[in-house]
Tab-separated table of C-alpha atoms in Angstrom:
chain	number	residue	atom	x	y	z
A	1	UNK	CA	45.969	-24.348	128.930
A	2	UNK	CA	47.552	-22.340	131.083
A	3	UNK	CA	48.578	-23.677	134.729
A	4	UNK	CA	48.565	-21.712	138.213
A	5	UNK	CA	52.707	-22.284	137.556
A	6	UNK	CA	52.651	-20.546	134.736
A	7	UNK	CA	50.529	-17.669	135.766
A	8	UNK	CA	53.501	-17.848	139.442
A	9	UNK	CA	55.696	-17.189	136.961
A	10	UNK	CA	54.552	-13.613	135.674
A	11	UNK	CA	55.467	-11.977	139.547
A	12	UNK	CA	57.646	-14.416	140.934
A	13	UNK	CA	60.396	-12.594	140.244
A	14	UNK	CA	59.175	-9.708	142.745
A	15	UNK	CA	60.774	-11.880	145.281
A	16	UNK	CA	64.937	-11.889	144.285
A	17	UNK	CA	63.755	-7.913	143.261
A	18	UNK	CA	62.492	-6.430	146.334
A	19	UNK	CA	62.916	-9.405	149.484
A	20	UNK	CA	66.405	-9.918	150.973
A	21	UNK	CA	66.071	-12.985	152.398
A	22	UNK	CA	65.484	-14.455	148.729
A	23	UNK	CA	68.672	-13.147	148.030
A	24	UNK	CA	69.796	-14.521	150.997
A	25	UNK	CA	68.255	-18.408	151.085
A	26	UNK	CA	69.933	-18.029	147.431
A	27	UNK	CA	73.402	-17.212	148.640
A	28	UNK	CA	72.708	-19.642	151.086
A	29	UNK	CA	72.391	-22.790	148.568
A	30	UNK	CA	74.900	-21.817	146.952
A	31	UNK	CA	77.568	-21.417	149.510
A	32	UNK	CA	76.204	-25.188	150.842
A	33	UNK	CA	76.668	-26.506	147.240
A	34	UNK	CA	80.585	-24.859	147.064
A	35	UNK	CA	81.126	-26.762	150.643
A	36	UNK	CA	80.708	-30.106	149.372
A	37	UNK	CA	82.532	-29.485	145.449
A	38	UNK	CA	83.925	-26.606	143.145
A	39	UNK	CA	82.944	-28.221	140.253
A	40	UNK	CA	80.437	-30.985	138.452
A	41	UNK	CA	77.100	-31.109	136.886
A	42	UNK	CA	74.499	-30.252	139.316
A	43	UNK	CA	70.853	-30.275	138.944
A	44	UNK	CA	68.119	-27.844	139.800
A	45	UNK	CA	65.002	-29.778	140.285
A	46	UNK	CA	62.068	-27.277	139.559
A	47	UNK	CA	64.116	-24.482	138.700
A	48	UNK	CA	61.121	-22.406	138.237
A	49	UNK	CA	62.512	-18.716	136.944
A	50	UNK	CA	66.107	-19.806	137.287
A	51	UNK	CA	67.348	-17.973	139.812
A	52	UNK	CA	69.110	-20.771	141.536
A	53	UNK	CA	70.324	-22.237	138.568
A	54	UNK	CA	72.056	-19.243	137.039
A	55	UNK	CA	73.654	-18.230	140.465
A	56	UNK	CA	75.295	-21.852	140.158
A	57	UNK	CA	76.361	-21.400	136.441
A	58	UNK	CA	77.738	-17.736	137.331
A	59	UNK	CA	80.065	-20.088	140.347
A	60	UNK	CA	80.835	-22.291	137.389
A	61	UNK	CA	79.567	-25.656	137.579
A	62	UNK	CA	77.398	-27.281	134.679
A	63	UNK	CA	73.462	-27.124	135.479
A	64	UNK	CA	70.753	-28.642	134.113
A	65	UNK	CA	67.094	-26.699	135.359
A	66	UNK	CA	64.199	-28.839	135.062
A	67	UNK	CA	60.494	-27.723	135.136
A	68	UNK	CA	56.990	-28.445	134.317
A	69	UNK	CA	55.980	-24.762	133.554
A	70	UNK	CA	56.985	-23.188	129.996
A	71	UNK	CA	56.369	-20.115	131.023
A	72	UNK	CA	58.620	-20.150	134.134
A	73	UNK	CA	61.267	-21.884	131.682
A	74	UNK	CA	60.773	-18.933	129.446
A	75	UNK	CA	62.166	-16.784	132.076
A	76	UNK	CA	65.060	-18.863	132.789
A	77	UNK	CA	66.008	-19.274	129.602
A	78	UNK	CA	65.723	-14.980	129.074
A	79	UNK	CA	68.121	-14.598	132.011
A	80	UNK	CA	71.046	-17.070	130.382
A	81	UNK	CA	70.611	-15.493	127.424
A	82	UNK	CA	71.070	-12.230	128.655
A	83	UNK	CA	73.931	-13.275	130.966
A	84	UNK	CA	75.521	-15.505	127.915
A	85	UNK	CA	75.629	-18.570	129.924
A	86	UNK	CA	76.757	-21.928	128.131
A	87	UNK	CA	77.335	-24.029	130.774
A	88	UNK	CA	72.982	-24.176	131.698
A	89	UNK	CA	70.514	-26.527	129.721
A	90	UNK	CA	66.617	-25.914	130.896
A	91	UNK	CA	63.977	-28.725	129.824
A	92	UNK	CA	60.517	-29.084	130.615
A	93	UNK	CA	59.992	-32.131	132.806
A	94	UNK	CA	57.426	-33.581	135.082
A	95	UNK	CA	59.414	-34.348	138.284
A	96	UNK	CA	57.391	-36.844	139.495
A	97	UNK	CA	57.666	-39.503	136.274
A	98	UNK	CA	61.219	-41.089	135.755
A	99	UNK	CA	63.265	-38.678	135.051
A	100	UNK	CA	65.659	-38.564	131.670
A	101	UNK	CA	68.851	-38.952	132.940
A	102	UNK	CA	71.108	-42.244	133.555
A	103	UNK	CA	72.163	-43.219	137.112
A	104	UNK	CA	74.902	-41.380	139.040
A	105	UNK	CA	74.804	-38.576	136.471
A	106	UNK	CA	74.832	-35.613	138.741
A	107	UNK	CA	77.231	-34.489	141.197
A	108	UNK	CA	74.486	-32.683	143.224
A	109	UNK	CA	70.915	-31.868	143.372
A	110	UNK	CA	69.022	-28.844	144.564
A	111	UNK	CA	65.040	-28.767	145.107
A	112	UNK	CA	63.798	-25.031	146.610
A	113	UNK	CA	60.024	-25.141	147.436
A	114	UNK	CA	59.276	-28.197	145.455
A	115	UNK	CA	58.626	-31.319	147.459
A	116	UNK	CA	55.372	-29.450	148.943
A	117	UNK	CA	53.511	-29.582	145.549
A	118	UNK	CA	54.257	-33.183	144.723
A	119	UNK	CA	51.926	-36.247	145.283
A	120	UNK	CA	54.515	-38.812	146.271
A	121	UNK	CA	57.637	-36.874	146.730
A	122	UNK	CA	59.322	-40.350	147.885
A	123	UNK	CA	58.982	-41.173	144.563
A	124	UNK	CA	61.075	-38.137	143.715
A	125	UNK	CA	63.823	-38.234	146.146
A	126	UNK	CA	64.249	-42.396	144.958
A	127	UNK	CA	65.121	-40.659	141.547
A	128	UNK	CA	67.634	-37.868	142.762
A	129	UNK	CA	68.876	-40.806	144.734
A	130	UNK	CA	69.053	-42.629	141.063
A	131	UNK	CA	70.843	-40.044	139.125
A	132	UNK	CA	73.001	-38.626	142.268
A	133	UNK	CA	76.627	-40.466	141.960
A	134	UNK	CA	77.847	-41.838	145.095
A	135	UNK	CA	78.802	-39.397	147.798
A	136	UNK	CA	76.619	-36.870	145.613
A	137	UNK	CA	74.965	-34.157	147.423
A	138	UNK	CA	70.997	-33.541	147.778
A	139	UNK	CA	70.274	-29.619	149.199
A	140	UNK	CA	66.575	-29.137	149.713
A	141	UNK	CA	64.545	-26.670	151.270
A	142	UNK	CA	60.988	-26.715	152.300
A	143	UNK	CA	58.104	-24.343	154.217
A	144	UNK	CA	57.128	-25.504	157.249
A	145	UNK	CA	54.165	-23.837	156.680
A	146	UNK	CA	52.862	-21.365	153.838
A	147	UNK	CA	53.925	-17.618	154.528
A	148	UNK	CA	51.684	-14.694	154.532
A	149	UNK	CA	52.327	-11.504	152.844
A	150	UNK	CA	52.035	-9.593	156.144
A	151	UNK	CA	55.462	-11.751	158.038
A	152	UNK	CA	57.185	-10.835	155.029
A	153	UNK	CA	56.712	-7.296	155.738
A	154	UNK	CA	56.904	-7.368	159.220
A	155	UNK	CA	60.571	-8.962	158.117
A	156	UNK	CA	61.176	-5.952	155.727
A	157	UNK	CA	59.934	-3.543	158.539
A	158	UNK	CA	62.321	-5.201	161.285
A	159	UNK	CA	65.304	-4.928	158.468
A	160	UNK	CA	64.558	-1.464	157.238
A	161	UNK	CA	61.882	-0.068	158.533
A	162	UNK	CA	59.062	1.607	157.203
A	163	UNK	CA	60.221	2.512	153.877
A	164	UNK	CA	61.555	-0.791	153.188
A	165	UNK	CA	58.326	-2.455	154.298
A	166	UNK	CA	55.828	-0.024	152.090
A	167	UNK	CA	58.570	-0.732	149.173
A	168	UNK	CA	58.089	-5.000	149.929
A	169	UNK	CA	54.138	-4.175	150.032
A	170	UNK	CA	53.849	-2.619	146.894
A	171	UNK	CA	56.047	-5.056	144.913
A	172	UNK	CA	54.688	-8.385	146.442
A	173	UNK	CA	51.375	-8.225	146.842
A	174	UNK	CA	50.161	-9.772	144.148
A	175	UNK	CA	52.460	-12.182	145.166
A	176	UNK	CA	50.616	-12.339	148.253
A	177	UNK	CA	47.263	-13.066	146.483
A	178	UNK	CA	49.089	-16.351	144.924
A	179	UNK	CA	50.051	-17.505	148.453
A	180	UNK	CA	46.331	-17.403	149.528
A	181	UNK	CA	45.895	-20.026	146.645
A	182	UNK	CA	48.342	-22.288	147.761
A	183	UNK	CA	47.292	-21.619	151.444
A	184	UNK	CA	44.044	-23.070	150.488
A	185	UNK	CA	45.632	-26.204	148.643
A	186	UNK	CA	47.084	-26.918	151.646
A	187	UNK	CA	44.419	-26.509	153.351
A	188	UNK	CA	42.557	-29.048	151.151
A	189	UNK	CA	45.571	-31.694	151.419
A	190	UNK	CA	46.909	-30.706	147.694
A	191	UNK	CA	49.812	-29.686	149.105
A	192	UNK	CA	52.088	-30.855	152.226
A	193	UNK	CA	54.262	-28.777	154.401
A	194	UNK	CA	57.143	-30.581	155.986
A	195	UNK	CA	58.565	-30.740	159.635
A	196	UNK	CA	61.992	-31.865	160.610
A	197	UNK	CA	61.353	-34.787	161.828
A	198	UNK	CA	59.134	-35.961	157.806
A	199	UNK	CA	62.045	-34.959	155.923
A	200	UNK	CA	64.439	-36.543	158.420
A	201	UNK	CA	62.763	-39.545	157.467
A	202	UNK	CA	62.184	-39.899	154.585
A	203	UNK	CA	65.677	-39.089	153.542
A	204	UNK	CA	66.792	-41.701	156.039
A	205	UNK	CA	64.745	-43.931	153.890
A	206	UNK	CA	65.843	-43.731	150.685
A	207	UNK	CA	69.483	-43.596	151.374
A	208	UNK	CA	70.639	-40.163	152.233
A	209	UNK	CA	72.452	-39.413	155.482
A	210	UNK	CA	71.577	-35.882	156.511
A	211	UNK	CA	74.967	-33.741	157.529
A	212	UNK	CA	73.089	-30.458	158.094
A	213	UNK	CA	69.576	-28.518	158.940
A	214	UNK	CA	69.245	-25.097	159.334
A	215	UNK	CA	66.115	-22.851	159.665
A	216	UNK	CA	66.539	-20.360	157.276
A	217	UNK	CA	64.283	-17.620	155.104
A	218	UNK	CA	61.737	-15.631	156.781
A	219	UNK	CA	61.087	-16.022	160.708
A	220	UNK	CA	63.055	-19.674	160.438
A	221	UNK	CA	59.600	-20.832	158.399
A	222	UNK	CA	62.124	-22.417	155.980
A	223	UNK	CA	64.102	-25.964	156.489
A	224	UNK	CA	67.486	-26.077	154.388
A	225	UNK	CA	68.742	-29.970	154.373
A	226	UNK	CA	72.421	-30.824	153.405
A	227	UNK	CA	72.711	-34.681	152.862
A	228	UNK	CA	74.936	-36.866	151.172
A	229	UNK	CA	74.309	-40.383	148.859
A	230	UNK	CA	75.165	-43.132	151.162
């Protein structure tokens, strides 16, 4: 059967395409990740299309991408095949059962747009807690609230006008449509948003002292957390 993830997965990739401040929350991760260590294995928890994880392999570390949706792991795995990429492994995984790796495995751990969608994403965080080493970095970020086609191109109109924004129009909104959807899970209490002061504590909780929080992506709807394995 195929999921809502899976069908994501067909235009998701509109967003790194045509939306610079994909590009941008990307570079952003990344730079966060290089702050903390040049090398190590470093996991990308709901990797989706890959994006994240292949920027990561192309700055050398090791990554492992984990997902529930084949055909968003599809994707992923075209793009390191295409860029010849050994150092990335991709494996379909539900990330809220136990996951398959041993304690203190990973160096870091990155989760982009993931905690919204989960049940009981304490659970979750207790196992990148698990399979972090000690001192090993967790990056998240998370929507404060869902976004709306039109503030992404009132964001493509402020940073390029007109052209830019009819360009952004035409390539997202289909994208747009899938947004509704998950407006309306939210809506319904499917899904969860987060505010500072939520993932503050729940970090706090399971053992992660937070070193950083930026708002980030478009209009500051975004959250980026740094925090470290206590």
């Amino acid at each position: 059967m195929v999921s809502f993830w899976d069908l994501y997965a067909v235009v998701y990739d509109s967003l790194p395409k045509h939306f610079k401040p994909y590009r941008e929350l990307l570079q952003q991760i990344v730079d966060e990740v290089g702050k903390h260590s040049d090398t190590g294995m470093m996991l990308d928890a709901g990797c989706g299309t890959g994006n994240f994880s292949m920027a990561l392999a192309e700055r050398g570390y090791d990554v492992v991408g984990i997902d529930y949706s084949e055909r968003m792991l599809n994707r992923a795995d075209g793009k390191r095949k295409k860029a010849g990429f050994s150092n990335v492994e991709l494996h379909k995984s539900d990330l809220e059962k136990r996951l398959e790796f041993p304690d203190h495995y990973f160096e870091g751990v990155i989760s982009v747009h993931a905690l919204y969608t989960m049940k009981d994403p304490e659970l979750v965080i207790k196992e990148y807690h698990r399979i972090l080493r000690p001192n090993g970095q967790f990056i998240l970020t998370e929507l404060r609230r869902p976004i709306g086609l039109m503030p992404i191109i009132k964001e493509a109109m402020n940073r390029g006008g007109l052209r830019e924004a009819l360009d952004v129009f035409c390539h997202l909104f289909v994208l747009g449509l899938f947004n509704v959807i998950l407006r309306k899970r939210q809506g319904s209490g499917t899904y969860h948003y987060w505010s500072e002061g939520e993932l503050r504590e729940i970090l706090s909780r399971v053992g992660f002292r937070i070193t950083s929080v930026k708002e980030t992506y478009t209009n500051n709807w975004d959250l980026l957390v740094t925090s470290i394995k206590i």
